[in-house]
Coordinates of C-alpha atoms and ligand atoms in Angstrom, one line a residue:
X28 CA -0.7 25.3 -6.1
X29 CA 2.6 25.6 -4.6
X30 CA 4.7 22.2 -4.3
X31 CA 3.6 19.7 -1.5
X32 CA 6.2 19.3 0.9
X33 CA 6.9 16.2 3.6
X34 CA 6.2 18.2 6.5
X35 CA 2.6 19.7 4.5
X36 CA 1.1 15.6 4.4
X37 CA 2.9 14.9 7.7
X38 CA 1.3 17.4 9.7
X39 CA -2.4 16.8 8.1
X40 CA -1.9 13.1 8.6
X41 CA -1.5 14.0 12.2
X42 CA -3.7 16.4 12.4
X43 CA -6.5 14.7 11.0
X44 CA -6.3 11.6 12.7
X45 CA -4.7 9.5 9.3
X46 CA -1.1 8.0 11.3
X47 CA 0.0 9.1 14.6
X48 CA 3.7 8.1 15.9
X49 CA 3.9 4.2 17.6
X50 CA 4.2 4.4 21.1
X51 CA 4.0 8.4 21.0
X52 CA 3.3 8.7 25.0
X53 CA 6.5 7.7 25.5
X54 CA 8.2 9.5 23.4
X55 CA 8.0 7.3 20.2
X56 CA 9.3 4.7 18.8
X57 CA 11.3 5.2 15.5
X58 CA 10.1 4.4 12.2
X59 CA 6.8 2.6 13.7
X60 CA 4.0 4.1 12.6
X61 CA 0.0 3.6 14.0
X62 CA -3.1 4.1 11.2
X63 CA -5.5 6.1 13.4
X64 CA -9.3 5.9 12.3
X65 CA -8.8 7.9 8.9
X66 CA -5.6 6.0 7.9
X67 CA -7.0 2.8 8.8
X68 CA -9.8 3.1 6.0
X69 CA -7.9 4.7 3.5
X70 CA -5.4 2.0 3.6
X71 CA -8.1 -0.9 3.8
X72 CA -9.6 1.2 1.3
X73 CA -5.9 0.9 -1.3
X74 CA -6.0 -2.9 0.0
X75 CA -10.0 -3.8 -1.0
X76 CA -9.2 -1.8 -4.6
X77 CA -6.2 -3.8 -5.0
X78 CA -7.9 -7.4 -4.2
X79 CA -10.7 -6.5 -6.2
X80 CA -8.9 -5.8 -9.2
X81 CA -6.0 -8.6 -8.7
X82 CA -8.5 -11.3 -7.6
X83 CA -11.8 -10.5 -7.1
X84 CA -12.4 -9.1 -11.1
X85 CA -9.9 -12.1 -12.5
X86 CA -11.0 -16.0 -13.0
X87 CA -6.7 -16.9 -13.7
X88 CA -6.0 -15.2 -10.0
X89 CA -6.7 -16.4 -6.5
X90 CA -6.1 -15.6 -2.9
X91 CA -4.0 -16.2 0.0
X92 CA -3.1 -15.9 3.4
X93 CA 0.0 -17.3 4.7
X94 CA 1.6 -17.1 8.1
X95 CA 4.5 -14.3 9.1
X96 CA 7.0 -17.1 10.6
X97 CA 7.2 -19.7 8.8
X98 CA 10.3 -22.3 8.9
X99 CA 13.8 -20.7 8.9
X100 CA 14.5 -23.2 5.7
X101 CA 12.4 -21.2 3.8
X102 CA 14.7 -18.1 4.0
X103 CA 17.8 -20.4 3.7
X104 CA 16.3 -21.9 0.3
X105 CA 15.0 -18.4 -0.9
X106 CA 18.6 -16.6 -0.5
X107 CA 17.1 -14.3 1.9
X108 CA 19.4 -15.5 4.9
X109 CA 22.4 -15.2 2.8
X110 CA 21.9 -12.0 0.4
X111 CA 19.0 -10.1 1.9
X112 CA 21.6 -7.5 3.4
X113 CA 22.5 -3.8 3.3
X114 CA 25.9 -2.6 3.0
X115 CA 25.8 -1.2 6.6
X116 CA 28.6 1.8 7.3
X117 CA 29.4 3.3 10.5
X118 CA 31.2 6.6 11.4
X119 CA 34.1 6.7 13.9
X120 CA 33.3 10.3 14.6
X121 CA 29.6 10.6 15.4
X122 CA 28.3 6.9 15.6
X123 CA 25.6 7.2 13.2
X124 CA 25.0 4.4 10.7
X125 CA 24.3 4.7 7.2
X126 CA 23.5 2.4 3.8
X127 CA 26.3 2.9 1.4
X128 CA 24.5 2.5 -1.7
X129 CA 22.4 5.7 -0.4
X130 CA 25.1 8.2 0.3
X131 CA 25.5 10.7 -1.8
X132 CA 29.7 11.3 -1.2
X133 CA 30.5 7.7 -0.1
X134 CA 33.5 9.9 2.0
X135 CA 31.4 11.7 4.1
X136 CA 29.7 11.4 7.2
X137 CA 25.5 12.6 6.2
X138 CA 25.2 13.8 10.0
X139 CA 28.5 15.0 11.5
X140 CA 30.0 16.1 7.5
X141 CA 33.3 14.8 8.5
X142 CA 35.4 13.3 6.1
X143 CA 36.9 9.6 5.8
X144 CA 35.5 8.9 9.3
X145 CA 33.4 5.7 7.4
X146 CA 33.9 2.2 8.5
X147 CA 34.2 0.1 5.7
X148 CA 31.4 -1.8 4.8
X149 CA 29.5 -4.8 6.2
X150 CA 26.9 -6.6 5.2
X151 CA 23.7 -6.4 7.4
X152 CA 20.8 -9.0 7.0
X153 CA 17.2 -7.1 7.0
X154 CA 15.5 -9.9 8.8
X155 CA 14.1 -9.6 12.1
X156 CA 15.0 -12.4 14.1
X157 CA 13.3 -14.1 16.8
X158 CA 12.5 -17.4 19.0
X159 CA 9.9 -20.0 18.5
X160 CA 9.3 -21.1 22.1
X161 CA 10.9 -20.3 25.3
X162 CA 14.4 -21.5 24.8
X163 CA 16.1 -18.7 22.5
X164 CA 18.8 -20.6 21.0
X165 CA 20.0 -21.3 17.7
X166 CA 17.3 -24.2 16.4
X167 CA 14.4 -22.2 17.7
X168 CA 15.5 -19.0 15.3
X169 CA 12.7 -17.8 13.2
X170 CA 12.5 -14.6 11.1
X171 CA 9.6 -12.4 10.5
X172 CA 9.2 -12.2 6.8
X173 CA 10.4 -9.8 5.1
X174 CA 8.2 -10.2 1.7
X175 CA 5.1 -12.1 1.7
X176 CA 6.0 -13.5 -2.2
X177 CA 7.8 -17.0 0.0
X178 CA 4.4 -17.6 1.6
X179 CA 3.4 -18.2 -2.0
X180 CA 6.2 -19.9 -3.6
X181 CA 6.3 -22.7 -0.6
X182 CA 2.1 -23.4 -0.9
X183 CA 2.3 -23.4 -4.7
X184 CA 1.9 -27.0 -5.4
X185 CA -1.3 -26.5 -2.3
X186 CA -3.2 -24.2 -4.2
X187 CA -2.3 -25.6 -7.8
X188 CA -3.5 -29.0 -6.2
X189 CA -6.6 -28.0 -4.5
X190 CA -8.3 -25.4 -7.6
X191 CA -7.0 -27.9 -10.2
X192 CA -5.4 -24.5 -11.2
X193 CA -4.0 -24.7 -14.9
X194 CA -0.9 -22.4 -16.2
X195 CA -1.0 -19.2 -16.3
X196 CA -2.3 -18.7 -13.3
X197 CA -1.5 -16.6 -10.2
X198 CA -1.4 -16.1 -6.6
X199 CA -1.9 -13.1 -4.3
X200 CA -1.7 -12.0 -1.2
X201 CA -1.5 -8.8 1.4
X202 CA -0.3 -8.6 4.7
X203 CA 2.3 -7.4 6.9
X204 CA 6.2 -7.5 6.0
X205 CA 9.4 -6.8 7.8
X206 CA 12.6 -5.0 7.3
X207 CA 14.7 -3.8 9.8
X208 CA 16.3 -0.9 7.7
X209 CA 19.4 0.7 8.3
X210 CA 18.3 4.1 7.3
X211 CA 14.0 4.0 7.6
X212 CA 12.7 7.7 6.6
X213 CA 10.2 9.9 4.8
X214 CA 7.5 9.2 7.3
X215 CA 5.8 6.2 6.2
X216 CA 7.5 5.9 3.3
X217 CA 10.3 3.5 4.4
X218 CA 9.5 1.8 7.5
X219 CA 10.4 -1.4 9.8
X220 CA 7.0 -2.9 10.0
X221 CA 4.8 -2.6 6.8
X222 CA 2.2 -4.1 4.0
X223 CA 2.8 -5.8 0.9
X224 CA 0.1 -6.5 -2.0
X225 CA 2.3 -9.3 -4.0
X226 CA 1.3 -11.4 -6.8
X227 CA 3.2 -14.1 -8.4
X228 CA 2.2 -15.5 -11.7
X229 CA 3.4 -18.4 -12.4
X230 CA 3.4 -19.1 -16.9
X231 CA 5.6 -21.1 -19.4
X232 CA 8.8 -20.2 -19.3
X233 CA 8.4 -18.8 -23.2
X234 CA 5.6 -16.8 -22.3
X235 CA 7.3 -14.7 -19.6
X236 CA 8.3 -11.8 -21.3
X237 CA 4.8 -11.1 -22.8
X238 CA 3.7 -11.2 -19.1
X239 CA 6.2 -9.3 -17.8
X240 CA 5.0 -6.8 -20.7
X241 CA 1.0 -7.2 -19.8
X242 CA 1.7 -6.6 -16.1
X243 CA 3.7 -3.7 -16.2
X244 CA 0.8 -1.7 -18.1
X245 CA -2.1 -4.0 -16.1
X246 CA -0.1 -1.8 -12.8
X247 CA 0.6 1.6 -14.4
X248 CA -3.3 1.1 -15.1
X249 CA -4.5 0.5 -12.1
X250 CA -2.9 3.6 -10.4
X251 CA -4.8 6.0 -13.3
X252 CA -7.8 4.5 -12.3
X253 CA -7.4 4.9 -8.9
X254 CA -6.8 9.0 -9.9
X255 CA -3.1 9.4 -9.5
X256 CA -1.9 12.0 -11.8
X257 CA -0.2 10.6 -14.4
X258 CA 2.8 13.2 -14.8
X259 CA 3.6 11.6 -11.2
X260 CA 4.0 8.2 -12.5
X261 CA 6.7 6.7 -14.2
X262 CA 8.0 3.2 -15.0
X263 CA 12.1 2.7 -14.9
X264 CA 13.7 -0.4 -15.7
X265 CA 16.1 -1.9 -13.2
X266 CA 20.1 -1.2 -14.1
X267 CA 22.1 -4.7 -14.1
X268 CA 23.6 -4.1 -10.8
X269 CA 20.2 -3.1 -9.1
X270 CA 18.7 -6.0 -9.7
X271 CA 18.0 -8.5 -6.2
X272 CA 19.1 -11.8 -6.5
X273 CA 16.0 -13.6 -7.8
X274 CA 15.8 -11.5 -10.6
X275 CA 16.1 -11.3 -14.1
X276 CA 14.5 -8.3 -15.3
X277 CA 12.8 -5.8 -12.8
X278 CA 11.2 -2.2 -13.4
X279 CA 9.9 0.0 -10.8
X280 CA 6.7 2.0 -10.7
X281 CA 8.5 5.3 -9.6
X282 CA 6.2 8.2 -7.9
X283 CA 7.0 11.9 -7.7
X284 CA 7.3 12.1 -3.8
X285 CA 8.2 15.6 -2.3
X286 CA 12.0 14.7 -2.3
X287 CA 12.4 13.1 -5.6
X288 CA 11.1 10.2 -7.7
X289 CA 11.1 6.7 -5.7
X290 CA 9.9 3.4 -5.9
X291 CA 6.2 2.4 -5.4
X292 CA 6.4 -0.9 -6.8
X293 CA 8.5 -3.4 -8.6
X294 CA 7.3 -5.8 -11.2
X295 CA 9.8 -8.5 -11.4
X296 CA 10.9 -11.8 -13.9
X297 CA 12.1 -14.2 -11.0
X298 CA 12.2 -17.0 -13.5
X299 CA 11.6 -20.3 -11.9
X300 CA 14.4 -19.3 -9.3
X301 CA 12.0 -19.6 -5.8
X302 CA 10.4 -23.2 -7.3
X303 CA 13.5 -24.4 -7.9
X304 CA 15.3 -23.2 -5.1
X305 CA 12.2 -24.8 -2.5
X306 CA 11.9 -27.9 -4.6
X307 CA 16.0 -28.8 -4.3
X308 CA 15.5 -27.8 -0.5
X309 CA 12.8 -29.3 0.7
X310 CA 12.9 -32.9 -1.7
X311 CA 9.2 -31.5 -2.9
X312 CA 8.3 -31.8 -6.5
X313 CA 7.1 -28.6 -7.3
X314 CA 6.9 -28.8 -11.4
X315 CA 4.2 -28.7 -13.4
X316 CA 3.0 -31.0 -15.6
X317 CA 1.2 -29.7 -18.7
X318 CA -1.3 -32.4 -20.3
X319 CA -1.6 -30.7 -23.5
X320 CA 1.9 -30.3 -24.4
X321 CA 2.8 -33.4 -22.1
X322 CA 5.8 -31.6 -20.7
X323 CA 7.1 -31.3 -17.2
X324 CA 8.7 -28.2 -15.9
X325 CA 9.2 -25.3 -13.2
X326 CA 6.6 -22.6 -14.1
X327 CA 8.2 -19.3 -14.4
X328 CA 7.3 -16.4 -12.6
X329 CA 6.3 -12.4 -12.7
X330 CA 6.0 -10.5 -9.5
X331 CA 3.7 -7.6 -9.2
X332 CA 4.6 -6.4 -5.9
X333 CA 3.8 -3.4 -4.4
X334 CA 4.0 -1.5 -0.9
X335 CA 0.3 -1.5 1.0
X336 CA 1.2 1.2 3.5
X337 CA 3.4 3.2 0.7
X338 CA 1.1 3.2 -2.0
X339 CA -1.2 4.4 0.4
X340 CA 1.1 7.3 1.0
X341 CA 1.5 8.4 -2.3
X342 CA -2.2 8.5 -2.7
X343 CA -2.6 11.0 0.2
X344 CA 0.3 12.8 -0.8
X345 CA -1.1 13.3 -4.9
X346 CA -4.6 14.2 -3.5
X347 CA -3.4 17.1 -1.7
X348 CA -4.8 20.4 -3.3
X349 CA -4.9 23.5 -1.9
X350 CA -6.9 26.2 -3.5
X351 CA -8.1 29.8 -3.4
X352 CA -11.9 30.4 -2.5
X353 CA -12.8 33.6 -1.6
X354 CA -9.5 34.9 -0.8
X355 CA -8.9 31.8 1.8
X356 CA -6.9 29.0 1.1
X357 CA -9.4 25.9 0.9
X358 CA -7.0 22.4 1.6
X359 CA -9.1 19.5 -0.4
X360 CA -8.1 15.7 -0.2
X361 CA -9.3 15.0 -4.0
X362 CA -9.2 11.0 -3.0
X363 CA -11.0 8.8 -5.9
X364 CA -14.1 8.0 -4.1
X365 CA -13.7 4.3 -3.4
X366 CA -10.2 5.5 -1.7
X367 CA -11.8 8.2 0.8
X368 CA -12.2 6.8 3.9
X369 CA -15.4 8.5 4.8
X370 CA -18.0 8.6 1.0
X371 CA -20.3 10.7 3.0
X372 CA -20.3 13.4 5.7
X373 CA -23.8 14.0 7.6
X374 CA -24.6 17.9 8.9
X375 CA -27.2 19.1 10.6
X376 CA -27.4 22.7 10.2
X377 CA -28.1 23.0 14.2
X378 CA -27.6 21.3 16.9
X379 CA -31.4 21.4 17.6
X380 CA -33.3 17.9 18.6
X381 CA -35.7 18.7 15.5
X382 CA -32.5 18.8 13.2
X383 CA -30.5 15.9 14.9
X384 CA -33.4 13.5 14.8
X385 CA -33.9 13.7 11.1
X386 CA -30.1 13.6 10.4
X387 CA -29.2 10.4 12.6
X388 CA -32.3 9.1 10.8
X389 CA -30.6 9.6 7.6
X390 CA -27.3 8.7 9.1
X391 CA -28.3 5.0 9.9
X392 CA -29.5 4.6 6.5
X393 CA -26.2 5.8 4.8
X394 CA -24.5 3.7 7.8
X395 CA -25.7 0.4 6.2
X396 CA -24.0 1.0 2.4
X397 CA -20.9 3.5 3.4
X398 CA -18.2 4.4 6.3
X399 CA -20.1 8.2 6.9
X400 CA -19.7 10.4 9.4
X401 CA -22.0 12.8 11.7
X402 CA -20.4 16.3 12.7
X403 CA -22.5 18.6 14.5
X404 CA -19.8 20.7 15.6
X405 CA -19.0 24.7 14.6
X406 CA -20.5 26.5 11.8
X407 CA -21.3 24.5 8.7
X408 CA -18.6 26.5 6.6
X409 CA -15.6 25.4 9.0
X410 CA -17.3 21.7 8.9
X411 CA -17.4 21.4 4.9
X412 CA -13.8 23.0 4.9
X413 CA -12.8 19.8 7.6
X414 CA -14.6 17.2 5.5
X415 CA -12.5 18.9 2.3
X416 CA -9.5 18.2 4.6
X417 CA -9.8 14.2 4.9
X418 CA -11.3 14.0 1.3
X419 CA -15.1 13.3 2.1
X420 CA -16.4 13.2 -1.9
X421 CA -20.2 14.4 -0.4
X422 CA -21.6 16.2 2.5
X423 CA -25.5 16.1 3.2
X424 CA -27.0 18.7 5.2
X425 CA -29.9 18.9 7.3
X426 CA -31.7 21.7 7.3
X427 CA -34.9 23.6 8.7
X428 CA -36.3 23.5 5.2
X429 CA -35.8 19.4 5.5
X430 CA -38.6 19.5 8.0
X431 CA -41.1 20.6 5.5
X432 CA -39.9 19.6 2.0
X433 CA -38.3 16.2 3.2
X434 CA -35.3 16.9 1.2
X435 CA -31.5 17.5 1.9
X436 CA -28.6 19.3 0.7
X437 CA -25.5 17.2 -0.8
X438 CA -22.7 19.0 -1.9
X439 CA -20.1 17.9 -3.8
X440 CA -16.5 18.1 -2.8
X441 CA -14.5 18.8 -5.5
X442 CA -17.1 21.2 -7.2
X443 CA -18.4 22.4 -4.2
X444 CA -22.2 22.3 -6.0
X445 CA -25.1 21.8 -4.4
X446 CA -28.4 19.6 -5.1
X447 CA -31.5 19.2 -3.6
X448 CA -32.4 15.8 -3.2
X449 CA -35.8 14.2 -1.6
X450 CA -34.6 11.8 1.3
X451 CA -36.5 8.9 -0.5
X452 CA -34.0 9.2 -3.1
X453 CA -31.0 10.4 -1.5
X454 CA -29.5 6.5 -1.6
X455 CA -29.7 6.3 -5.1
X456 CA -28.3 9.4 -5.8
X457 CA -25.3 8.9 -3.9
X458 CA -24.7 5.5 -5.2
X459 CA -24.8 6.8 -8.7
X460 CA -22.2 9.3 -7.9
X461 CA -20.2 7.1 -6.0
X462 CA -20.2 4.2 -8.5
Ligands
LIG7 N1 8.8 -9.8 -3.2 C1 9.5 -8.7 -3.8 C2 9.7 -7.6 -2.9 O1 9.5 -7.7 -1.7 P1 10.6 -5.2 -2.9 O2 10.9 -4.2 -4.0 O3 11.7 -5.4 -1.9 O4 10.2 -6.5 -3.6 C3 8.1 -4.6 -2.8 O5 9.3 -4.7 -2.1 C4 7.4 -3.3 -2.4 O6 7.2 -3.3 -0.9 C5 8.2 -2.0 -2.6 O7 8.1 -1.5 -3.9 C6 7.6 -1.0 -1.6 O8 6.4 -0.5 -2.1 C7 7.3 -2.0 -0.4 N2 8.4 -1.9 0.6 C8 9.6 -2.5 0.6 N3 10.3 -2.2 1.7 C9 9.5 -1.3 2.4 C10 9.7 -0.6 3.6 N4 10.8 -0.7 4.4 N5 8.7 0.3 4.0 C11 7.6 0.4 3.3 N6 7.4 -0.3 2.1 C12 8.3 -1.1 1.7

């Protein structure tokens, strides 16, 4: 299969109806993206397998939802409002703006090529600011967040309170983050509005490295499960200067995008650094006292924290096949099943009232265990070739014969075999292949 380009997943997620430009009627706005009825399930899809393996499957893990704006304290405590920058550099020539640490000849202009036209330096803060209220002056200054992980740290003593939660134990949550980068890019890859799937899990300060250890295989494995190939993965620890300034050990989950190997995720030691930090702002105590050993200290703290919206990404982009049947090229989304947006795709081999009847009959059924869809448009090849296309794992089709021997095609996507199945049993059937 030839190599997957940028443009080969941008074009299908357009296409296709996975993430159209934000505000595209009027010409678009950079670096927003919207998730169109295909994206939005395969990224609730990436979110659900994520909760279910972080919380839902795990009695040491719970949930949360805090809010985007929280006090601006919380940034101050956290470092955020002090380090959270960008070296930002402009050129005297063409205008542009660029990060520093991403230039490839820090002498050069990337857009205009002209030498020694770079400004020096400057720090620029990531944080989206705005006003709580009408009056936008300095007091009513909020930020939108830009990592959900300080939602966590600042309701710590909250959730440890109200569960009775004993050490180790963790918290997660998803939801929408905030950057405004100097240099968004790579479609969705790097953008100004996004999703985070964080968890922070707080342990004894002596048992940190063997979590550090657990959860950088507990992540790898959840990405082989989910089908991503595994020559695409790779874990790379953090260099000393790399590292943000909550952290003492950090190592990415790296994918193999179309330009290069890149970060999907980083799993980071931040120490006790955020509980100390809120608990010397804000007067709280937020130490933990353990009964058994009867000590009192700041629980340390590994970060699993991933993008939603990226990770998402790099699943459309490794599912991407293209292959040769019958001297056309066949383009198949092989999504794991519990990641495709649609598990079933519903055909009636005519449009005729005697077809459609027993297939919206079937449809409704399906309807109450999976997101499926109905196509009754073109010939059947061109429809199985569409539901190949947004990674539909079965296709059940309707046909005259289903009038007489009550039973139904389903072919499988990635095989492309077919089986005869009785409609009484065609639930079952696709649950077991689905499971
Ligand atoms: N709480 C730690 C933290 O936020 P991070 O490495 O800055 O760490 C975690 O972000 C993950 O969030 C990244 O690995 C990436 O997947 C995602 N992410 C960060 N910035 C992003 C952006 N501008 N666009 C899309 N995803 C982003």
């Amino acid at each position: 299969m030839p190599e997957v380009t940028l443009d080969t997943i941008t074009n299908l997620a357009k296409k296709r109806g996975f993430v159209f430009q934000a505000s595209e009627i009027y010409g678009g706005l950079r670096s927003s993206y919207d998730y169109g009825p295909l994206g939005v399930e395969l990224l609730r899809n990436v979110k659900e397998a994520w909760w279910r393996t972080m919380v839902q499957e795990r009695s040491d893990i719970v949930g949360l939802d805090s809010a985007v704006l929280q006090a601006r304290q919380v940034w101050q405590a956290s470092g955020h409002e002090e380090v959270f920058t960008d070296p930002l550099v402009e050129c005297r020539n063409c205008n542009s703006r660029h990060r520093l640490d991403k230039l490839e000849d820090p002498n050069t202009c990337p857009t205009c090529g002209q030498q020694g036209t770079l400004t020096d330096p400057r720090n620029f803060n990531l944080m989206f600011r705005t006003h709580m209220g009408p009056v936008d002056s300095d007091e009513n200054l909020v930020y939108l967040r830009p990592e959900t992980a300080q939602g966590i740290f600042i309701n710590f003593e909250n959730v440890r309170r109200t569960l009775r939660l004993k050490l180790p134990f963790g918290i997660a949550q998803i939801g929408k983050s905030f950057r405004n980068e100097i240099t968004p890019g790579q479609f969705v890859f790097r953008t100004r509005e996004f999703e985070q799937m964080e968890m922070e899990y707080f342990c004894r300060p002596e048992e940190a490295p063997t979590w550090f250890q657990y959860w950088r295989e507990e992540r790898m494995k959840w990405y082989l499960e989910l089908g991503m190939t595994e020559g695409n993965l790779r874990v790379r620890p953090h260099e000393a200067d790399e590292l943000s300034h909550y952290s003492s050990g950090t190592v990415d989950v790296e994918y193999s995008f179309p330009w290069g190997w890149d970060e999907l995720e980083g799993i980071a030691n931040r120490s006790s650094f955020d509980l100390e930090q809120h608990a010397a702002a804000s007067g709280e105590d937020l130490t933990y006292f353990d009964q058994d050993s009867n000590e009192r200290f700041f629980p340390h703290v590994i970060e699993p924290a991933a993008g939603a919206t990226r990770t998402t990404f790099a699943f459309l982009i490794d599912a991407y096949t293209e292959e040769e049947v019958n001297d056309e090229t066949r383009v198949v989304l092989k999504l794991h099943p519990r990641l495709a947006p649609y598990k079933v795709a519903v055909l009636p081999l005519s449009k005729k009232t005697e077809l459609i009847e027993p297939a919206e009959k079937i449809a409704a059924e399906l309807r109450r265990h999976w997101m499926i869809e109905v196509d009754t448009t073109q010939s059947i090849g061109r429809r199985y070739r569409r539901q190949d296309e947004i990674g539909t794992p079965y296709a059940v089709t309707v046909d005259f014969d289903t009038l007489q021997d009550e039973a139904v095609t389903v072919r499988d996507r990635d095989t492309m075999s077919q089986d005869r199945i009785p409609m009484t049993g065609l639930v079952d059937y696709l649950r077991g292949k689905l499971a």
